[in-house]
Amino acid sequence: MAIEGVLIDVDGVLVTAWRTLPGAAEALRELRRREIPFLLATNATSHSREGLSAKLRQTGLDVEPDRVVTAPVLTASYLRSNHPRARCYLLGEPELGDEFADIWLVREQAGVVVVAGADPAFTWENLSRAFRMLKEGAALVAMHRNLSWMTEAGLMLDAGAFLAGLEQAAGVEAVVTGKPSPQFFRQCVELLNLSPERVAMVGDDLEADVLAAQKVGLTGVLVRTGKFDPGTVDRSDEKPNHVIDSIADLPEVLG
Ligand SMILES: [Mg+2]
C-alpha cells in the first residue's frame, strides 16, 4: 500500500547532539516536493514545539511548530481528559512552553506524578518524593519509557530506567503518553488525517519507534543512525519493515 504520510523521530534521525545528520534537509525537502505530509513525532521533553522548531531552524532544518508533536503536548492533553484539575508533581524540568499552561503543578500532595525525560532534576530526593506520593495513592503518568539517548558525551540514562524503579518500589504501573504508547501513534495519524496503513514511522529506536508503530498498523522504518544497534535488531523476534542507512534513503523506501 502506498505511503501517503510520514512520522519522523527527531533525535538520532534528523539530528544527533543538535547536529543535522547528512541528507536530513534533503529528505525533508523531497517530502515537501512530493507533497507527502509529515510530522516530527518525538519523545523529546527538552523543548516546547516552538522551541524545537526554532532549534531545528538553527541547524538548517525548516519545520513549522505545528508539524511538531512532542510527548509533553500529548501528556498535557491526556491529563486534561483523564485527571482534570488534578494536582500534578512533575519529575524533571522539561521546557514546557504553553503546553502545560493549564496544568496545576505542585511539589506536595499530588494526585498525579508526571515523569518527564531524565535530567539533573532526577535526584534521589525528587525520586523519593515521587515514590512517597505514589505510595499515598497518586497516579503515575510518564511521558515516555526511553532507556537511553545519545549525546556528545556518549549514551545517557533516560527516564525509563528510573520509571521501572518507581513502578517496582511503589507497586504501580505507569500510563505512558509518548512513544511507544499506541495512543501516541494513533493521535499522530489522526493529525495527518490518514489511516495507519498509509503512514510510515521513521526512527532510530527499534522498540519505541519502529515496532511500536508497526503494532498500530504503520510501516516501520529503522535508520542505522543515532542509537541504532545492530545487535538489538538481530536479537528481536519482530523485525522492522525497512532498515535504511539514514534518513537520506527515505525517499527510496517511499517509492
Ligand atoms: Mg530517536
PDB file of C-alpha atoms and ligand atoms in Angstrom:
ATOM      1  CA  MET A   1       0.000   0.000   0.000  1.00  0.00           C
ATOM      2  CA  ALA A   2       1.311   3.433  -0.896  1.00  0.00           C
ATOM      3  CA  ILE A   3       2.695   5.596   1.898  1.00  0.00           C
ATOM      4  CA  GLU A   4       0.915   8.933   1.950  1.00  0.00           C
ATOM      5  CA  GLY A   5       2.234  10.393   5.187  1.00  0.00           C
ATOM      6  CA  VAL A   6       5.332  10.113   7.353  1.00  0.00           C
ATOM      7  CA  LEU A   7       6.110  10.442  11.067  1.00  0.00           C
ATOM      8  CA  ILE A   8       9.746  11.220  11.771  1.00  0.00           C
ATOM      9  CA  ASP A   9      11.598  10.880  15.052  1.00  0.00           C
ATOM     10  CA  VAL A  10      13.993  13.787  15.671  1.00  0.00           C
ATOM     11  CA  ASP A  11      16.913  12.712  17.849  1.00  0.00           C
ATOM     12  CA  GLY A  12      19.096  10.181  16.096  1.00  0.00           C
ATOM     13  CA  VAL A  13      17.217  10.545  12.818  1.00  0.00           C
ATOM     14  CA  LEU A  14      17.365  14.219  11.818  1.00  0.00           C
ATOM     15  CA  VAL A  15      19.951  15.378  14.354  1.00  0.00           C
ATOM     16  CA  THR A  16      22.380  13.955  16.870  1.00  0.00           C
ATOM     17  CA  ALA A  17      23.584  16.300  19.610  1.00  0.00           C
ATOM     18  CA  TRP A  18      21.878  19.074  17.603  1.00  0.00           C
ATOM     19  CA  ARG A  19      23.941  18.499  14.519  1.00  0.00           C
ATOM     20  CA  THR A  20      21.989  17.798  11.376  1.00  0.00           C
ATOM     21  CA  LEU A  21      22.652  14.336  10.019  1.00  0.00           C
ATOM     22  CA  PRO A  22      23.728  14.204   6.369  1.00  0.00           C
ATOM     23  CA  GLY A  23      20.781  14.048   3.987  1.00  0.00           C
ATOM     24  CA  ALA A  24      18.182  15.148   6.559  1.00  0.00           C
ATOM     25  CA  ALA A  25      17.445  18.534   4.996  1.00  0.00           C
ATOM     26  CA  GLU A  26      17.280  16.998   1.511  1.00  0.00           C
ATOM     27  CA  ALA A  27      14.907  14.251   2.687  1.00  0.00           C
ATOM     28  CA  LEU A  28      12.503  16.815   4.195  1.00  0.00           C
ATOM     29  CA  ARG A  29      12.709  18.904   1.014  1.00  0.00           C
ATOM     30  CA  GLU A  30      11.880  15.834  -1.040  1.00  0.00           C
ATOM     31  CA  LEU A  31       8.808  15.101   1.123  1.00  0.00           C
ATOM     32  CA  ARG A  32       7.607  18.671   0.551  1.00  0.00           C
ATOM     33  CA  ARG A  33       8.308  18.429  -3.186  1.00  0.00           C
ATOM     34  CA  ARG A  34       6.203  15.263  -3.414  1.00  0.00           C
ATOM     35  CA  GLU A  35       3.555  16.853  -1.164  1.00  0.00           C
ATOM     36  CA  ILE A  36       3.782  13.998   1.340  1.00  0.00           C
ATOM     37  CA  PRO A  37       2.591  15.382   4.690  1.00  0.00           C
ATOM     38  CA  PHE A  38       4.906  14.695   7.602  1.00  0.00           C
ATOM     39  CA  LEU A  39       5.056  15.293  11.348  1.00  0.00           C
ATOM     40  CA  LEU A  40       8.016  15.184  13.673  1.00  0.00           C
ATOM     41  CA  ALA A  41       6.956  12.696  16.349  1.00  0.00           C
ATOM     42  CA  THR A  42       9.320  12.994  19.279  1.00  0.00           C
ATOM     43  CA  ASN A  43       9.532  11.993  22.913  1.00  0.00           C
ATOM     44  CA  ALA A  44      11.831  14.987  23.476  1.00  0.00           C
ATOM     45  CA  THR A  45      10.955  16.892  26.619  1.00  0.00           C
ATOM     46  CA  SER A  46      13.799  19.392  26.478  1.00  0.00           C
ATOM     47  CA  HIS A  47      11.945  21.756  24.127  1.00  0.00           C
ATOM     48  CA  SER A  48       8.427  23.006  23.514  1.00  0.00           C
ATOM     49  CA  ARG A  49       7.164  22.640  19.936  1.00  0.00           C
ATOM     50  CA  GLU A  50       8.044  26.315  19.281  1.00  0.00           C
ATOM     51  CA  GLY A  51      11.448  25.821  20.888  1.00  0.00           C
ATOM     52  CA  LEU A  52      12.146  22.651  18.950  1.00  0.00           C
ATOM     53  CA  SER A  53      11.161  24.264  15.683  1.00  0.00           C
ATOM     54  CA  ALA A  54      13.493  27.215  16.396  1.00  0.00           C
ATOM     55  CA  LYS A  55      16.343  24.927  17.440  1.00  0.00           C
ATOM     56  CA  LEU A  56      15.971  22.859  14.258  1.00  0.00           C
ATOM     57  CA  ARG A  57      15.948  26.034  12.160  1.00  0.00           C
ATOM     58  CA  GLN A  58      19.367  26.905  13.658  1.00  0.00           C
ATOM     59  CA  THR A  59      20.687  23.557  12.458  1.00  0.00           C
ATOM     60  CA  GLY A  60      19.352  24.154   8.948  1.00  0.00           C
ATOM     61  CA  LEU A  61      16.082  22.214   9.164  1.00  0.00           C
ATOM     62  CA  ASP A  62      12.951  24.204   8.461  1.00  0.00           C
ATOM     63  CA  VAL A  63       9.971  22.644  10.225  1.00  0.00           C
ATOM     64  CA  GLU A  64       6.959  24.668  11.376  1.00  0.00           C
ATOM     65  CA  PRO A  65       5.910  24.283  15.073  1.00  0.00           C
ATOM     66  CA  ASP A  66       2.555  22.821  14.032  1.00  0.00           C
ATOM     67  CA  ARG A  67       4.402  19.921  12.426  1.00  0.00           C
ATOM     68  CA  VAL A  68       5.968  19.030  15.774  1.00  0.00           C
ATOM     69  CA  VAL A  69       4.263  16.561  18.132  1.00  0.00           C
ATOM     70  CA  THR A  70       6.081  16.131  21.445  1.00  0.00           C
ATOM     71  CA  ALA A  71       5.425  13.842  24.397  1.00  0.00           C
ATOM     72  CA  PRO A  72       4.610  16.845  26.665  1.00  0.00           C
ATOM     73  CA  VAL A  73       1.913  18.021  24.218  1.00  0.00           C
ATOM     74  CA  LEU A  74       0.191  14.640  24.341  1.00  0.00           C
ATOM     75  CA  THR A  75       0.809  14.331  28.103  1.00  0.00           C
ATOM     76  CA  ALA A  76      -0.963  17.623  28.793  1.00  0.00           C
ATOM     77  CA  SER A  77      -3.853  16.512  26.609  1.00  0.00           C
ATOM     78  CA  TYR A  78      -4.015  13.185  28.498  1.00  0.00           C
ATOM     79  CA  LEU A  79      -4.001  14.966  31.891  1.00  0.00           C
ATOM     80  CA  ARG A  80      -6.787  17.327  30.792  1.00  0.00           C
ATOM     81  CA  SER A  81      -9.011  14.402  29.745  1.00  0.00           C
ATOM     82  CA  ASN A  82      -8.202  11.889  32.470  1.00  0.00           C
ATOM     83  CA  HIS A  83      -7.169  13.962  35.503  1.00  0.00           C
ATOM     84  CA  PRO A  84      -8.910  17.309  35.066  1.00  0.00           C
ATOM     85  CA  ARG A  85      -7.773  19.938  37.598  1.00  0.00           C
ATOM     86  CA  ALA A  86      -5.593  17.378  39.414  1.00  0.00           C
ATOM     87  CA  ARG A  87      -2.565  18.428  41.467  1.00  0.00           C
ATOM     88  CA  CYS A  88       0.431  17.177  39.477  1.00  0.00           C
ATOM     89  CA  TYR A  89       4.010  16.654  40.592  1.00  0.00           C
ATOM     90  CA  LEU A  90       6.377  16.901  37.629  1.00  0.00           C
ATOM     91  CA  LEU A  91       9.571  14.869  37.917  1.00  0.00           C
ATOM     92  CA  GLY A  92      12.130  16.522  35.665  1.00  0.00           C
ATOM     93  CA  GLU A  93      12.423  20.044  34.350  1.00  0.00           C
ATOM     94  CA  PRO A  94      11.255  19.925  30.735  1.00  0.00           C
ATOM     95  CA  GLU A  95      10.806  23.075  28.684  1.00  0.00           C
ATOM     96  CA  LEU A  96       7.033  23.126  28.507  1.00  0.00           C
ATOM     97  CA  GLY A  97       6.171  26.365  26.685  1.00  0.00           C
ATOM     98  CA  ASP A  98       2.414  26.899  26.656  1.00  0.00           C
ATOM     99  CA  GLU A  99       1.735  23.173  26.582  1.00  0.00           C
ATOM    100  CA  PHE A 100       1.319  22.880  30.379  1.00  0.00           C
ATOM    101  CA  ALA A 101      -0.150  26.348  30.967  1.00  0.00           C
ATOM    102  CA  ASP A 102      -3.397  24.961  32.411  1.00  0.00           C
ATOM    103  CA  ILE A 103      -1.880  22.045  34.351  1.00  0.00           C
ATOM    104  CA  TRP A 104      -1.697  22.553  38.129  1.00  0.00           C
ATOM    105  CA  LEU A 105       1.885  21.789  39.204  1.00  0.00           C
ATOM    106  CA  VAL A 106       2.661  21.202  42.892  1.00  0.00           C
ATOM    107  CA  ARG A 107       5.515  19.756  44.956  1.00  0.00           C
ATOM    108  CA  GLU A 108       3.372  18.305  47.780  1.00  0.00           C
ATOM    109  CA  GLN A 109       0.289  16.082  47.967  1.00  0.00           C
ATOM    110  CA  ALA A 110      -0.045  15.476  44.257  1.00  0.00           C
ATOM    111  CA  GLY A 111      -2.792  13.323  42.802  1.00  0.00           C
ATOM    112  CA  VAL A 112      -0.660  12.541  39.769  1.00  0.00           C
ATOM    113  CA  VAL A 113       3.099  12.034  39.418  1.00  0.00           C
ATOM    114  CA  VAL A 114       4.176  13.019  35.908  1.00  0.00           C
ATOM    115  CA  VAL A 115       7.578  11.694  34.799  1.00  0.00           C
ATOM    116  CA  ALA A 116       9.332  13.710  32.064  1.00  0.00           C
ATOM    117  CA  GLY A 117      12.618  12.884  30.307  1.00  0.00           C
ATOM    118  CA  ALA A 118      15.592  12.347  32.608  1.00  0.00           C
ATOM    119  CA  ASP A 119      17.611  15.441  33.506  1.00  0.00           C
ATOM    120  CA  PRO A 120      19.549  16.755  36.524  1.00  0.00           C
ATOM    121  CA  ALA A 121      16.256  17.131  38.442  1.00  0.00           C
ATOM    122  CA  PHE A 122      16.095  13.317  38.700  1.00  0.00           C
ATOM    123  CA  THR A 123      17.791  13.439  42.092  1.00  0.00           C
ATOM    124  CA  TRP A 124      17.440  10.835  44.831  1.00  0.00           C
ATOM    125  CA  GLU A 125      15.389  13.400  46.797  1.00  0.00           C
ATOM    126  CA  ASN A 126      12.955  14.071  43.948  1.00  0.00           C
ATOM    127  CA  LEU A 127      12.671  10.382  43.082  1.00  0.00           C
ATOM    128  CA  SER A 128      11.900   9.634  46.732  1.00  0.00           C
ATOM    129  CA  ARG A 129       9.330  12.445  46.779  1.00  0.00           C
ATOM    130  CA  ALA A 130       7.616  10.911  43.758  1.00  0.00           C
ATOM    131  CA  PHE A 131       7.844   7.444  45.331  1.00  0.00           C
ATOM    132  CA  ARG A 132       6.142   8.669  48.541  1.00  0.00           C
ATOM    133  CA  MET A 133       3.325  10.294  46.549  1.00  0.00           C
ATOM    134  CA  LEU A 134       2.759   7.039  44.659  1.00  0.00           C
ATOM    135  CA  LYS A 135       2.642   5.090  47.922  1.00  0.00           C
ATOM    136  CA  GLU A 136      -0.011   7.555  49.067  1.00  0.00           C
ATOM    137  CA  GLY A 137      -2.130   6.752  46.029  1.00  0.00           C
ATOM    138  CA  ALA A 138      -1.074   9.191  43.309  1.00  0.00           C
ATOM    139  CA  ALA A 139      -1.491   8.044  39.700  1.00  0.00           C
ATOM    140  CA  LEU A 140       1.688   7.601  37.628  1.00  0.00           C
ATOM    141  CA  VAL A 141       1.901   9.136  34.149  1.00  0.00           C
ATOM    142  CA  ALA A 142       5.128   9.027  32.127  1.00  0.00           C
ATOM    143  CA  MET A 143       5.952  10.999  29.014  1.00  0.00           C
ATOM    144  CA  HIS A 144       7.923   8.032  27.715  1.00  0.00           C
ATOM    145  CA  ARG A 145       9.857   4.934  28.713  1.00  0.00           C
ATOM    146  CA  ASN A 146      13.073   5.580  26.798  1.00  0.00           C
ATOM    147  CA  LEU A 147      16.040   3.915  28.448  1.00  0.00           C
ATOM    148  CA  SER A 148      18.809   5.953  26.851  1.00  0.00           C
ATOM    149  CA  TRP A 149      19.737   8.605  24.338  1.00  0.00           C
ATOM    150  CA  MET A 150      22.936   9.546  22.565  1.00  0.00           C
ATOM    151  CA  THR A 151      24.811  12.764  23.387  1.00  0.00           C
ATOM    152  CA  GLU A 152      28.241  14.136  22.562  1.00  0.00           C
ATOM    153  CA  ALA A 153      29.414  12.682  25.874  1.00  0.00           C
ATOM    154  CA  GLY A 154      28.044   9.248  24.952  1.00  0.00           C
ATOM    155  CA  LEU A 155      24.914   7.364  25.939  1.00  0.00           C
ATOM    156  CA  MET A 156      22.868   8.847  28.784  1.00  0.00           C
ATOM    157  CA  LEU A 157      20.428   7.018  31.045  1.00  0.00           C
ATOM    158  CA  ASP A 158      16.864   8.162  30.369  1.00  0.00           C
ATOM    159  CA  ALA A 159      13.633   8.256  32.343  1.00  0.00           C
ATOM    160  CA  GLY A 160      12.567   4.678  31.555  1.00  0.00           C
ATOM    161  CA  ALA A 161      15.269   3.316  33.829  1.00  0.00           C
ATOM    162  CA  PHE A 162      14.052   5.406  36.784  1.00  0.00           C
ATOM    163  CA  LEU A 163      10.419   4.726  35.920  1.00  0.00           C
ATOM    164  CA  ALA A 164      10.933   0.967  36.208  1.00  0.00           C
ATOM    165  CA  GLY A 165      12.322   1.509  39.720  1.00  0.00           C
ATOM    166  CA  LEU A 166       9.405   3.718  40.770  1.00  0.00           C
ATOM    167  CA  GLU A 167       6.885   1.193  39.443  1.00  0.00           C
ATOM    168  CA  GLN A 168       8.533  -1.707  41.243  1.00  0.00           C
ATOM    169  CA  ALA A 169       9.038   0.113  44.514  1.00  0.00           C
ATOM    170  CA  ALA A 170       5.539   1.573  44.644  1.00  0.00           C
ATOM    171  CA  GLY A 171       3.786  -1.428  43.084  1.00  0.00           C
ATOM    172  CA  VAL A 172       2.064   0.629  40.400  1.00  0.00           C
ATOM    173  CA  GLU A 173       2.153   0.771  36.615  1.00  0.00           C
ATOM    174  CA  ALA A 174       2.611   3.977  34.649  1.00  0.00           C
ATOM    175  CA  VAL A 175       0.394   5.195  31.850  1.00  0.00           C
ATOM    176  CA  VAL A 176       2.810   6.187  29.076  1.00  0.00           C
ATOM    177  CA  THR A 177       1.697   9.016  26.809  1.00  0.00           C
ATOM    178  CA  GLY A 178       4.646   9.260  24.395  1.00  0.00           C
ATOM    179  CA  LYS A 179       6.176   6.563  22.194  1.00  0.00           C
ATOM    180  CA  PRO A 180       5.794   3.532  22.407  1.00  0.00           C
ATOM    181  CA  SER A 181       2.193   4.095  23.546  1.00  0.00           C
ATOM    182  CA  PRO A 182      -0.244   3.080  20.760  1.00  0.00           C
ATOM    183  CA  GLN A 183      -2.223   6.218  21.574  1.00  0.00           C
ATOM    184  CA  PHE A 184       0.753   8.396  20.608  1.00  0.00           C
ATOM    185  CA  PHE A 185       0.856   6.960  17.096  1.00  0.00           C
ATOM    186  CA  ARG A 186      -2.941   6.987  16.747  1.00  0.00           C
ATOM    187  CA  GLN A 187      -3.070  10.676  17.642  1.00  0.00           C
ATOM    188  CA  CYS A 188      -0.299  11.500  15.146  1.00  0.00           C
ATOM    189  CA  VAL A 189      -2.016   9.515  12.391  1.00  0.00           C
ATOM    190  CA  GLU A 190      -5.250  11.344  13.191  1.00  0.00           C
ATOM    191  CA  LEU A 191      -3.463  14.685  12.846  1.00  0.00           C
ATOM    192  CA  LEU A 192      -2.327  13.596   9.374  1.00  0.00           C
ATOM    193  CA  ASN A 193      -5.904  12.604   8.562  1.00  0.00           C
ATOM    194  CA  LEU A 194      -4.774   9.272   7.157  1.00  0.00           C
ATOM    195  CA  SER A 195      -5.294   5.633   8.063  1.00  0.00           C
ATOM    196  CA  PRO A 196      -2.339   3.917   9.818  1.00  0.00           C
ATOM    197  CA  GLU A 197      -1.712   1.662   6.777  1.00  0.00           C
ATOM    198  CA  ARG A 198      -0.836   4.741   4.745  1.00  0.00           C
ATOM    199  CA  VAL A 199       1.675   6.146   7.242  1.00  0.00           C
ATOM    200  CA  ALA A 200       5.346   5.294   7.834  1.00  0.00           C
ATOM    201  CA  MET A 201       7.221   5.917  11.084  1.00  0.00           C
ATOM    202  CA  VAL A 202      10.959   6.572  10.792  1.00  0.00           C
ATOM    203  CA  GLY A 203      13.067   6.172  13.923  1.00  0.00           C
ATOM    204  CA  ASP A 204      16.362   5.025  15.425  1.00  0.00           C
ATOM    205  CA  ASP A 205      14.739   3.181  18.355  1.00  0.00           C
ATOM    206  CA  LEU A 206      13.707  -0.330  17.312  1.00  0.00           C
ATOM    207  CA  GLU A 207      11.186  -0.815  20.129  1.00  0.00           C
ATOM    208  CA  ALA A 208       9.763   2.623  20.869  1.00  0.00           C
ATOM    209  CA  ASP A 209       9.661   3.999  17.322  1.00  0.00           C
ATOM    210  CA  VAL A 210       9.535   1.177  14.851  1.00  0.00           C
ATOM    211  CA  LEU A 211       7.973  -1.957  16.356  1.00  0.00           C
ATOM    212  CA  ALA A 212       5.519   0.083  18.432  1.00  0.00           C
ATOM    213  CA  ALA A 213       4.335   1.864  15.278  1.00  0.00           C
ATOM    214  CA  GLN A 214       4.065  -1.427  13.375  1.00  0.00           C
ATOM    215  CA  LYS A 215       1.774  -2.789  16.121  1.00  0.00           C
ATOM    216  CA  VAL A 216      -0.646   0.058  15.364  1.00  0.00           C
ATOM    217  CA  GLY A 217      -0.545  -0.743  11.640  1.00  0.00           C
ATOM    218  CA  LEU A 218       2.032   1.765  10.420  1.00  0.00           C
ATOM    219  CA  THR A 219       5.014   0.873   8.253  1.00  0.00           C
ATOM    220  CA  GLY A 220       8.166   0.879  10.380  1.00  0.00           C
ATOM    221  CA  VAL A 221      11.431   2.274   9.037  1.00  0.00           C
ATOM    222  CA  LEU A 222      14.547   1.879  11.178  1.00  0.00           C
ATOM    223  CA  VAL A 223      17.583   4.079  10.460  1.00  0.00           C
ATOM    224  CA  ARG A 224      21.142   2.976  11.137  1.00  0.00           C
ATOM    225  CA  THR A 225      21.981   6.301  12.836  1.00  0.00           C
ATOM    226  CA  GLY A 226      21.612   7.673  16.382  1.00  0.00           C
ATOM    227  CA  LYS A 227      21.283   4.897  18.952  1.00  0.00           C
ATOM    228  CA  PHE A 228      20.844   2.191  16.277  1.00  0.00           C
ATOM    229  CA  ASP A 229      22.399  -1.061  17.466  1.00  0.00           C
ATOM    230  CA  PRO A 230      22.564  -3.991  15.015  1.00  0.00           C
ATOM    231  CA  GLY A 231      22.597  -6.470  17.937  1.00  0.00           C
ATOM    232  CA  THR A 232      19.162  -5.275  19.093  1.00  0.00           C
ATOM    233  CA  VAL A 233      17.691  -5.981  15.666  1.00  0.00           C
ATOM    234  CA  ASP A 234      19.332  -9.420  15.454  1.00  0.00           C
ATOM    235  CA  ARG A 235      18.022 -10.407  18.885  1.00  0.00           C
ATOM    236  CA  SER A 236      14.484  -9.185  18.247  1.00  0.00           C
ATOM    237  CA  ASP A 237      11.819 -11.680  17.141  1.00  0.00           C
ATOM    238  CA  GLU A 238       9.961  -8.912  15.374  1.00  0.00           C
ATOM    239  CA  LYS A 239      11.727  -7.147  12.530  1.00  0.00           C
ATOM    240  CA  PRO A 240      11.317  -3.675  11.086  1.00  0.00           C
ATOM    241  CA  ASN A 241       9.531  -3.403   7.726  1.00  0.00           C
ATOM    242  CA  HIS A 242      12.537  -1.485   6.401  1.00  0.00           C
ATOM    243  CA  VAL A 243      16.064  -0.764   7.608  1.00  0.00           C
ATOM    244  CA  ILE A 244      17.899   2.105   5.879  1.00  0.00           C
ATOM    245  CA  ASP A 245      21.348   3.579   6.385  1.00  0.00           C
ATOM    246  CA  SER A 246      19.961   7.009   7.197  1.00  0.00           C
ATOM    247  CA  ILE A 247      17.075   9.387   6.597  1.00  0.00           C
ATOM    248  CA  ALA A 248      18.770  10.214   3.286  1.00  0.00           C
ATOM    249  CA  ASP A 249      17.424   6.899   1.938  1.00  0.00           C
ATOM    250  CA  LEU A 250      13.826   7.575   2.972  1.00  0.00           C
ATOM    251  CA  PRO A 251      12.654   8.757  -0.487  1.00  0.00           C
ATOM    252  CA  GLU A 252      13.651   5.357  -1.943  1.00  0.00           C
ATOM    253  CA  VAL A 253      11.532   3.485   0.598  1.00  0.00           C
ATOM    254  CA  LEU A 254       8.562   5.664  -0.299  1.00  0.00           C
ATOM    255  CA  GLY A 255       8.981   4.611  -3.942  1.00  0.00           C
TER     256      GLY A 255
HETATM  257 MG    MG B   1      15.418   8.825  18.423  1.00  0.00          MG
END
